[in-house]
Coordinates of C-alpha atoms and ligand atoms in Angstrom, one line a residue:
M1 CA 180.9 21.1 -56.8
V2 CA 179.8 18.5 -59.3
A3 CA 176.2 19.8 -59.4
E4 CA 177.5 23.1 -60.8
A5 CA 179.9 21.5 -63.2
A6 CA 179.2 21.8 -66.9
D7 CA 178.6 18.6 -68.8
L8 CA 181.5 19.0 -71.2
V9 CA 184.4 21.4 -71.9
I10 CA 186.2 21.3 -75.2
E11 CA 189.5 23.1 -74.9
G12 CA 192.6 23.9 -76.9
G13 CA 191.0 23.6 -80.4
T14 CA 190.4 26.2 -83.1
V15 CA 186.7 27.0 -83.1
V16 CA 185.5 27.5 -86.7
T17 CA 182.2 29.0 -87.8
D18 CA 181.3 30.2 -91.2
D19 CA 182.8 33.6 -90.5
S20 CA 185.6 33.2 -88.0
S21 CA 188.3 30.9 -86.6
K22 CA 189.7 31.4 -83.1
L23 CA 191.4 29.5 -80.3
A24 CA 188.6 29.1 -77.8
T25 CA 187.0 26.8 -75.2
V26 CA 183.4 25.6 -75.8
V27 CA 181.4 24.9 -72.7
V28 CA 178.4 22.5 -73.1
D29 CA 175.6 21.9 -70.6
N30 CA 172.1 20.4 -70.9
G31 CA 172.6 19.7 -74.6
R32 CA 173.2 23.3 -75.4
I33 CA 176.3 25.5 -75.9
E34 CA 176.6 27.4 -72.7
A35 CA 179.6 29.5 -73.3
I36 CA 182.5 30.1 -75.8
V37 CA 185.5 31.3 -73.8
D38 CA 188.3 33.1 -75.7
A39 CA 191.7 31.6 -75.4
T40 CA 192.9 34.8 -73.8
E41 CA 190.7 34.1 -70.8
D42 CA 191.4 31.4 -68.3
A43 CA 189.0 28.6 -68.9
A44 CA 190.9 26.1 -66.7
Q45 CA 188.7 27.1 -63.7
I46 CA 185.5 26.0 -65.4
A47 CA 184.4 22.8 -63.7
A48 CA 183.2 20.1 -66.0
V49 CA 182.2 16.5 -65.8
R50 CA 184.4 15.8 -68.9
R51 CA 187.1 17.8 -70.6
I52 CA 188.3 17.1 -74.1
D53 CA 191.6 18.3 -75.4
A54 CA 191.1 19.5 -79.0
T55 CA 194.7 20.8 -79.4
G56 CA 195.7 20.8 -83.1
R57 CA 192.1 20.1 -84.2
L58 CA 189.2 22.2 -85.5
V59 CA 186.1 22.5 -83.5
M60 CA 183.3 23.0 -85.9
P61 CA 179.4 22.9 -85.8
G62 CA 177.9 19.5 -86.3
A63 CA 177.3 19.3 -90.0
V64 CA 173.9 19.4 -91.6
D65 CA 173.3 17.2 -94.6
P66 CA 170.6 19.0 -96.7
H67 CA 170.1 16.0 -99.0
C68 CA 169.9 12.5 -97.5
H69 CA 167.6 9.8 -98.6
V70 CA 166.8 7.2 -95.9
G71 CA 165.1 4.0 -96.9
I72 CA 164.1 5.6 -100.2
R73 CA 161.9 3.6 -102.6
V74 CA 162.0 4.5 -106.3
G75 CA 160.5 2.1 -108.7
S76 CA 161.1 -1.5 -107.5
Y77 CA 164.2 -0.8 -105.3
T78 CA 164.4 0.4 -101.7
T79 CA 167.7 1.4 -100.2
R80 CA 169.1 -0.9 -97.6
D81 CA 169.2 1.5 -94.7
T82 CA 166.9 2.5 -92.0
Y83 CA 166.9 5.6 -89.9
A84 CA 168.9 3.7 -87.2
S85 CA 171.7 2.9 -89.5
A86 CA 171.7 6.0 -91.7
S87 CA 171.7 8.3 -88.7
L88 CA 174.5 6.4 -87.0
A89 CA 176.6 6.6 -90.2
A90 CA 175.9 10.3 -90.4
L91 CA 177.2 10.8 -86.8
A92 CA 180.3 8.7 -87.6
G93 CA 181.0 11.1 -90.4
G94 CA 180.4 14.3 -88.5
T95 CA 176.9 15.0 -89.6
T96 CA 174.6 15.6 -86.7
T97 CA 171.4 16.6 -88.6
I98 CA 170.1 15.0 -91.7
V99 CA 167.3 16.3 -93.9
D100 CA 165.4 13.4 -95.5
F101 CA 162.7 13.6 -98.2
A102 CA 159.0 12.6 -97.7
I103 CA 158.4 11.5 -101.3
P104 CA 154.8 10.3 -101.7
A105 CA 154.3 6.9 -103.1
P106 CA 152.0 6.8 -106.2
D107 CA 148.7 8.5 -105.4
Q108 CA 149.8 9.2 -101.8
D109 CA 149.1 12.6 -100.2
P110 CA 152.3 14.6 -99.4
L111 CA 151.1 14.9 -95.7
E112 CA 150.5 11.2 -95.4
A113 CA 154.1 10.7 -96.8
L114 CA 155.4 13.0 -94.1
D115 CA 153.5 11.1 -91.4
E116 CA 155.0 7.9 -92.6
R117 CA 158.5 9.3 -92.6
L118 CA 158.1 10.8 -89.1
S119 CA 157.0 7.4 -87.9
L120 CA 160.0 5.6 -89.5
A121 CA 162.3 8.3 -88.1
R122 CA 161.6 7.4 -84.5
T123 CA 164.7 5.1 -84.6
S124 CA 167.0 8.0 -85.6
R125 CA 170.2 8.4 -83.7
C126 CA 170.7 12.0 -84.9
D127 CA 168.4 14.9 -85.3
Y128 CA 166.5 15.2 -88.6
A129 CA 164.3 17.4 -90.6
E130 CA 162.2 16.6 -93.6
H131 CA 161.6 18.0 -97.1
G132 CA 158.2 17.7 -98.5
C133 CA 157.6 16.6 -102.1
I134 CA 154.8 17.2 -104.6
N135 CA 155.0 14.6 -107.4
G136 CA 151.5 14.3 -108.7
P137 CA 148.1 15.8 -108.8
T138 CA 147.4 17.5 -105.5
A139 CA 144.0 18.8 -104.5
S140 CA 145.1 22.2 -103.3
I141 CA 148.7 23.1 -103.5
P142 CA 148.4 26.2 -101.3
A143 CA 146.6 24.2 -98.6
T144 CA 149.1 21.4 -98.8
V145 CA 152.0 23.8 -98.5
R146 CA 150.4 25.5 -95.5
A147 CA 149.7 22.2 -93.8
L148 CA 153.3 21.1 -94.4
A149 CA 154.7 24.3 -93.0
A150 CA 152.4 24.0 -89.9
A151 CA 153.9 20.5 -89.5
G152 CA 157.4 21.9 -89.6
V153 CA 158.3 21.4 -93.3
R154 CA 159.1 24.5 -95.3
T155 CA 161.1 23.0 -98.2
I156 CA 159.5 21.1 -101.0
K157 CA 161.3 19.1 -103.6
L158 CA 160.1 19.0 -107.2
F159 CA 161.4 16.9 -110.0
T160 CA 161.5 17.9 -113.7
T161 CA 162.3 14.3 -114.7
Y162 CA 161.4 10.7 -113.9
R163 CA 158.1 10.9 -115.9
G164 CA 155.2 9.0 -114.3
I165 CA 156.9 8.7 -110.9
L166 CA 158.1 12.0 -109.8
M167 CA 158.0 14.6 -112.6
V168 CA 155.8 17.7 -112.3
D169 CA 154.9 20.3 -115.0
T170 CA 155.8 23.9 -115.1
H171 CA 152.4 25.0 -113.9
T172 CA 152.8 22.9 -110.7
I173 CA 156.3 24.3 -110.2
A174 CA 154.9 27.8 -110.4
E175 CA 152.0 27.0 -108.0
V176 CA 154.4 25.5 -105.4
M177 CA 156.8 28.4 -105.7
A178 CA 154.0 30.9 -105.1
A179 CA 152.6 29.0 -102.2
I180 CA 155.9 28.4 -100.5
S181 CA 156.8 32.0 -100.7
E182 CA 153.8 32.7 -98.5
V183 CA 155.3 30.5 -95.7
A184 CA 158.9 31.8 -96.1
G185 CA 160.0 28.4 -97.4
L186 CA 162.1 27.3 -100.3
T187 CA 161.5 25.2 -103.4
Y188 CA 164.1 22.5 -104.0
V189 CA 164.4 21.4 -107.6
H190 CA 165.9 18.4 -109.3
A191 CA 166.5 19.9 -112.7
E192 CA 167.0 17.7 -115.7
A193 CA 164.9 18.3 -118.9
N194 CA 163.0 15.1 -119.2
D195 CA 162.5 15.3 -122.9
L196 CA 166.2 15.6 -123.5
V197 CA 166.9 12.7 -121.1
E198 CA 164.3 10.5 -122.8
A199 CA 165.7 11.3 -126.3
A200 CA 169.2 10.5 -125.2
Q201 CA 167.9 7.2 -123.6
L202 CA 166.2 6.3 -126.9
E203 CA 169.4 6.9 -128.8
A204 CA 171.3 4.7 -126.3
V205 CA 168.8 1.9 -126.8
N206 CA 169.2 2.1 -130.5
A207 CA 172.9 2.0 -130.2
A208 CA 172.8 -0.9 -127.8
R209 CA 174.5 1.2 -125.0
I210 CA 171.7 1.6 -122.5
G211 CA 173.7 -0.3 -119.8
A212 CA 175.5 1.3 -116.9
A213 CA 178.7 1.9 -119.0
G214 CA 176.7 4.3 -121.2
H215 CA 174.9 6.1 -118.3
A216 CA 176.6 9.5 -118.7
A217 CA 175.4 10.0 -122.3
T218 CA 171.8 9.3 -121.3
R219 CA 171.6 12.4 -119.1
P220 CA 173.5 15.1 -121.0
E221 CA 174.8 18.3 -119.4
A222 CA 172.4 20.2 -121.7
A223 CA 169.4 18.5 -120.0
E224 CA 170.5 19.9 -116.6
E225 CA 171.3 23.3 -117.9
R226 CA 168.0 23.8 -119.9
A227 CA 165.9 22.7 -116.9
V228 CA 167.8 25.1 -114.6
A229 CA 167.2 27.9 -117.0
D230 CA 163.5 27.1 -117.3
V231 CA 163.0 26.8 -113.6
L232 CA 164.9 30.1 -113.0
G233 CA 162.6 31.7 -115.5
V234 CA 159.6 30.7 -113.4
A235 CA 161.2 31.7 -110.1
E236 CA 162.2 35.1 -111.5
R237 CA 158.7 35.8 -112.8
L238 CA 157.4 35.1 -109.3
N239 CA 160.4 36.5 -107.4
A240 CA 160.4 33.2 -105.5
A241 CA 163.5 31.7 -103.8
V242 CA 164.8 28.5 -105.4
Y243 CA 167.4 25.9 -104.5
F244 CA 168.8 23.5 -107.1
V245 CA 169.9 20.1 -105.7
H246 CA 172.9 18.2 -106.8
Q247 CA 174.2 20.6 -109.5
S248 CA 176.8 18.8 -111.6
T249 CA 177.9 21.2 -114.3
P250 CA 179.6 24.6 -114.2
G251 CA 177.0 25.9 -116.7
A252 CA 174.2 25.1 -114.2
V253 CA 176.1 26.9 -111.4
D254 CA 176.7 29.9 -113.6
L255 CA 173.0 30.2 -114.4
V256 CA 172.2 30.3 -110.7
Q257 CA 175.0 32.9 -110.2
G258 CA 173.5 35.0 -113.0
A259 CA 170.1 34.9 -111.3
K260 CA 171.7 35.8 -108.0
A261 CA 173.4 38.8 -109.6
R262 CA 169.9 39.9 -110.8
G263 CA 168.7 39.8 -107.1
L264 CA 167.0 36.4 -107.0
H265 CA 167.4 34.2 -103.9
A266 CA 168.7 31.3 -105.9
F267 CA 171.0 28.6 -104.5
T268 CA 173.4 25.9 -105.7
E269 CA 173.9 22.5 -104.0
S270 CA 176.5 20.2 -105.3
C271 CA 177.7 16.8 -104.0
P272 CA 181.1 15.3 -103.1
H273 CA 180.9 12.9 -106.1
Y274 CA 180.3 15.6 -108.7
L275 CA 183.2 17.6 -107.3
T276 CA 185.7 14.8 -107.3
L277 CA 184.7 11.7 -109.4
D278 CA 184.4 11.7 -113.2
D279 CA 182.8 9.5 -115.9
G280 CA 185.9 7.3 -115.9
C281 CA 184.0 5.4 -113.2
Y282 CA 181.7 4.2 -116.0
R283 CA 184.6 2.6 -117.7
S284 CA 185.5 0.5 -114.7
A285 CA 184.6 -3.1 -114.0
H286 CA 181.4 -2.1 -112.2
P287 CA 180.1 1.0 -113.8
E288 CA 176.7 0.5 -112.1
R289 CA 178.1 1.4 -108.7
W290 CA 178.4 5.0 -109.8
V291 CA 175.0 5.4 -111.5
C292 CA 173.3 8.5 -110.1
C293 CA 171.2 11.3 -111.6
P294 CA 172.6 13.6 -112.9
P295 CA 175.5 11.3 -113.9
L296 CA 179.2 11.8 -113.1
R297 CA 180.6 14.2 -115.8
N298 CA 183.8 14.3 -117.8
R299 CA 187.0 15.5 -116.2
E300 CA 186.9 18.9 -117.8
T301 CA 183.5 19.5 -116.4
V302 CA 184.4 18.2 -112.9
D303 CA 187.5 20.5 -112.8
A304 CA 185.4 23.5 -113.8
L305 CA 182.8 22.7 -111.2
D306 CA 185.4 22.2 -108.6
K307 CA 186.9 25.6 -109.5
R308 CA 183.5 27.2 -108.8
A309 CA 183.5 25.6 -105.3
E310 CA 186.9 27.2 -104.8
L311 CA 185.5 30.5 -105.9
G312 CA 182.7 30.3 -103.3
L313 CA 179.9 29.8 -105.8
I314 CA 178.5 26.6 -104.3
D315 CA 176.2 27.3 -101.4
T316 CA 175.9 23.8 -100.0
V317 CA 177.3 20.3 -100.4
G318 CA 174.8 17.6 -99.8
S319 CA 175.5 13.9 -99.9
D320 CA 172.4 12.8 -101.9
H321 CA 172.9 9.6 -99.9
C322 CA 171.2 6.6 -101.4
C323 CA 172.2 3.5 -99.7
Y324 CA 171.9 0.7 -102.3
D325 CA 174.3 -2.2 -102.2
T326 CA 176.3 -3.8 -105.0
V327 CA 173.7 -6.6 -105.6
Q328 CA 170.9 -4.1 -106.1
K329 CA 173.1 -1.9 -108.3
A330 CA 174.1 -4.9 -110.4
E331 CA 170.7 -6.5 -111.0
R332 CA 169.6 -4.3 -113.9
A333 CA 173.0 -2.9 -114.9
D334 CA 171.9 -3.8 -118.4
D335 CA 169.5 -0.9 -118.5
V336 CA 169.9 2.4 -116.6
R337 CA 166.2 3.1 -116.9
E338 CA 165.5 0.2 -114.6
M339 CA 168.4 0.6 -112.2
P340 CA 168.3 2.1 -108.7
N341 CA 170.0 5.5 -108.9
G342 CA 172.2 7.2 -106.3
L343 CA 175.3 6.7 -104.3
P344 CA 175.9 6.0 -100.6
G345 CA 177.7 9.0 -99.0
V346 CA 176.3 10.4 -95.8
E347 CA 179.4 9.3 -93.8
T348 CA 182.1 10.4 -96.3
R349 CA 180.7 13.8 -97.2
L350 CA 182.9 15.8 -94.9
P351 CA 186.2 14.0 -95.3
V352 CA 185.9 13.9 -99.1
V353 CA 185.2 17.7 -99.3
F354 CA 187.8 18.6 -96.7
D355 CA 190.5 16.5 -98.4
R356 CA 189.8 18.0 -101.8
F357 CA 189.4 21.7 -100.8
V358 CA 190.7 22.5 -97.3
A359 CA 193.7 20.1 -96.9
T360 CA 194.9 21.4 -100.2
G361 CA 194.5 25.1 -99.1
R362 CA 192.0 25.9 -101.8
I363 CA 189.2 26.9 -99.5
S364 CA 189.2 28.1 -95.9
P365 CA 187.9 26.1 -93.0
E366 CA 185.3 28.8 -92.6
R367 CA 184.0 28.3 -96.1
F368 CA 184.0 24.5 -95.5
V369 CA 181.8 25.0 -92.5
A370 CA 179.5 27.3 -94.5
M371 CA 179.1 24.6 -97.2
V372 CA 178.5 21.6 -95.0
A373 CA 176.9 23.0 -91.9
T374 CA 175.8 26.7 -91.8
N375 CA 174.3 27.2 -95.2
P376 CA 172.4 23.9 -95.1
A377 CA 171.0 24.9 -91.7
R378 CA 170.0 28.3 -93.0
L379 CA 168.5 27.0 -96.1
N380 CA 166.4 24.5 -94.2
G381 CA 165.1 26.9 -91.5
L382 CA 167.2 25.2 -88.8
Y383 CA 169.6 28.1 -88.1
P384 CA 170.8 29.2 -85.5
R385 CA 169.7 26.1 -83.5
K386 CA 171.8 24.1 -86.0
G387 CA 174.8 24.9 -88.1
T388 CA 176.8 27.3 -85.9
I389 CA 178.6 27.5 -82.6
A390 CA 176.9 30.1 -80.6
V391 CA 175.6 30.4 -77.0
G392 CA 172.1 28.7 -76.9
S393 CA 172.7 26.6 -80.1
D394 CA 172.4 22.8 -79.8
A395 CA 175.6 21.3 -78.6
D396 CA 176.3 19.6 -81.9
L397 CA 180.0 19.8 -82.4
V398 CA 182.7 18.0 -84.5
I399 CA 186.3 17.9 -83.4
F400 CA 187.9 17.5 -86.8
D401 CA 191.4 16.3 -87.2
P402 CA 192.8 18.1 -90.3
K403 CA 195.9 15.9 -90.4
A404 CA 194.3 12.4 -90.0
S405 CA 195.0 10.2 -93.0
R406 CA 192.6 7.4 -93.7
T407 CA 192.0 5.2 -96.7
V408 CA 188.3 4.7 -97.4
A409 CA 187.2 1.1 -96.9
A410 CA 183.5 0.3 -97.0
A411 CA 184.0 -2.4 -94.4
E412 CA 185.1 0.2 -91.9
L413 CA 182.2 2.5 -92.5
H414 CA 178.7 2.4 -90.9
M415 CA 176.5 2.8 -94.0
E416 CA 174.2 -0.2 -94.7
T417 CA 176.0 -1.1 -97.9
D418 CA 179.0 -3.2 -99.0
Y419 CA 180.7 -0.5 -101.1
S420 CA 181.9 3.1 -101.2
P421 CA 182.3 5.1 -104.4
Y422 CA 185.6 6.3 -102.9
E423 CA 186.9 2.8 -102.0
G424 CA 190.7 2.9 -101.7
L425 CA 191.0 6.7 -101.7
T426 CA 193.4 8.0 -99.1
I427 CA 191.9 11.1 -97.5
T428 CA 193.4 13.8 -95.3
G429 CA 191.0 15.1 -92.6
W430 CA 188.4 13.1 -90.7
P431 CA 186.3 13.8 -87.6
S432 CA 187.8 12.3 -84.5
T433 CA 185.2 13.2 -81.9
V434 CA 181.5 14.1 -82.5
V435 CA 179.1 15.5 -80.0
A436 CA 175.3 15.5 -80.7
G437 CA 172.9 17.2 -78.4
G438 CA 175.7 17.3 -75.8
R439 CA 176.4 13.5 -76.0
V440 CA 179.7 12.2 -77.1
V441 CA 178.7 9.9 -80.0
V442 CA 182.1 9.4 -81.6
D443 CA 184.9 9.4 -79.0
D444 CA 188.4 9.6 -80.6
G445 CA 187.3 7.5 -83.5
H446 CA 185.1 5.1 -81.6
V447 CA 181.4 5.3 -82.5
I448 CA 179.0 5.0 -79.5
D449 CA 175.4 4.4 -80.5
P450 CA 173.3 6.8 -78.4
G451 CA 170.1 4.9 -79.2
P452 CA 167.0 6.4 -80.7
V453 CA 167.5 9.9 -79.3
G454 CA 167.2 11.9 -82.5
E455 CA 164.6 14.6 -82.6
F456 CA 162.5 16.0 -85.4
I457 CA 163.5 19.6 -85.9
E458 CA 160.8 21.8 -87.3
A459 CA 161.8 24.3 -90.0
G460 CA 161.4 27.9 -89.2
A461 CA 160.7 30.7 -91.6
M462 CA 163.6 31.3 -94.0
E463 CA 164.0 35.0 -94.1
P464 CA 167.1 37.1 -93.8
P465 CA 169.4 36.6 -91.8
Y466 CA 168.6 32.9 -92.2
L467 CA 169.7 33.0 -95.9
P468 CA 173.4 32.5 -96.4
R469 CA 175.9 35.3 -96.3
P470 CA 176.9 36.4 -99.9
S471 CA 180.1 34.6 -100.8
Ligands
URP1 O1 170.5 9.5 -108.5 C1 169.9 10.1 -107.6 N1 170.3 11.3 -107.3 N2 169.0 9.4 -106.9 C2 168.3 9.9 -105.8 C3 167.0 10.6 -106.1 C4 167.3 12.0 -106.5 O2 167.1 12.3 -107.7 O3 167.8 12.9 -105.7
ZN2 ZN1 167.3 14.5 -107.3
ZN3 ZN1 168.4 12.9 -104.0

C-alpha cells in the first residue's frame, strides 16, 4: 500500500559514518532516517515511493560546513551571495547544513546581529546554524552569552586581528571563554597576532610590496603560531574548550595537539585551500584571487599541514566560504589592507578534500566523514540530528561517487561568483545525489532548487559524547 510506503530507499551503497563502513540500505520517511538495514537482510520487500540504487557509491551523512560566511560585509565590501545562492551551492557540493557567522556591524549588539542574520536566512535552501561574535565593547558578556545560548547559539567567534573592526583583547577572550563554559558552548578563535601582522604590513609598505603579490609575507606563520599559543594559555588557565578556525600551519596544529595531550578540549579546523594550494598562487597573473587570512603558505608548510591531516590531527575542514567575485578582488589589489579577504568554496569543499586524501588512499572514508560532517556537527551542538546516519537523525544524505572525475569550472558551479580558486583542477570524487531533510535536491548531478525550506537548527549543549572521538 502506498500509504505505508517509505518516502525513499537508498540501496546497494556503502554506508559510511565516522566509525564504520558497511553495505546497507537506508530507509527515509518524513524527513528522518527510519531504518538502516544491513545488506545481509532482505530490504527488497521494503515498499518505497522512490528507490535509488547507490551501487559502487558511498552513502555518507550530509556534510556540515562549520565555517561559511554568507553575504559577509567587512570594511567596504560585501560578498556577492545571499542565503538563497550560498545554500543552493552548499547542497550542490554535498553540504546540507551551513554554519554562518552573526558578526556585529560597528557598535551593533551581538543579539541584534543574530536577529538580522536569522531574518536574511529565511531564503535558505539548506538547514543552517549560526555562530555568535563579540567584536567590541559589550555591556555584559555573561548576559550576552546566556542570551545567545537561549537563542540557539553556543559558539562565539573572536578575532585576535583586524584592529578597529573585529579584534578583541585578551581580557575579552577570557571573559567569553569563562561565560561560554557555563552554557557548554565553544569559543571559536581566528588567531593571528595583530602586532606582528601590522609590523609585517608596514615593512611591506616600505618595500613597495603591499599589493596582492606580497600578501603571504604580510601575515607570517609566526603571527598565527604566537596567537594560538597565547589563546591556549588563556584556555588552559580557565580549562575552557577552544576551537581554532582556519589553521594554516603545522606549528599551529601541533600547539593544539600539545594542549589536547595535556587534557584540554582544543580543536583544529583547517580549510581545503590551506591543505592543497600554496603561495605560488600569489605569483600568478591574478594573485588577488587567492588573498585570504591567514594567507596560503609555502609548499613545505602545505605538505607538513597535509601530513597532519593524514595523521588524523585535524578535527574539521571548513570552507571559510567568502563569495567575492573577480571585480571585487581586483579593485584594491594594490593594497592587501584594503582588499576583501577570503575565497569562495562552500561547493568544492568535499570534492577537493576527497580528491586529495581519500582518492589517494591517504585517509579512510570514515575519517573524511568525521572531518567534513560528524566533527563539525559535534562541535556546533548539532549532533546527532546532523552529521551521522542513525535512526531518528535528519535524512540528510550524500551519495558520493568516489570514481567521478570532474574538472573544476566556475561556470558550472552554483556559487555567486565568476571564479574558483581551483579552476582547471581535475578532481576524483564528487557527490552525485544529495538528500536534505528527505528531499532529493541533487539528482544524479542535476540540482533541484527546493525553495526556501532551510531551517534554523539550534545548537545544543556540547558535552561528551558530543565532542569528537579522539583520533
Ligand atoms: O580571509 C578570510 N578568512 N576572510 C573571512 C573572515 C575570516 O577571517 O574568517
Ligand atoms: Zn577568520
Ligand atoms: Zn571566516
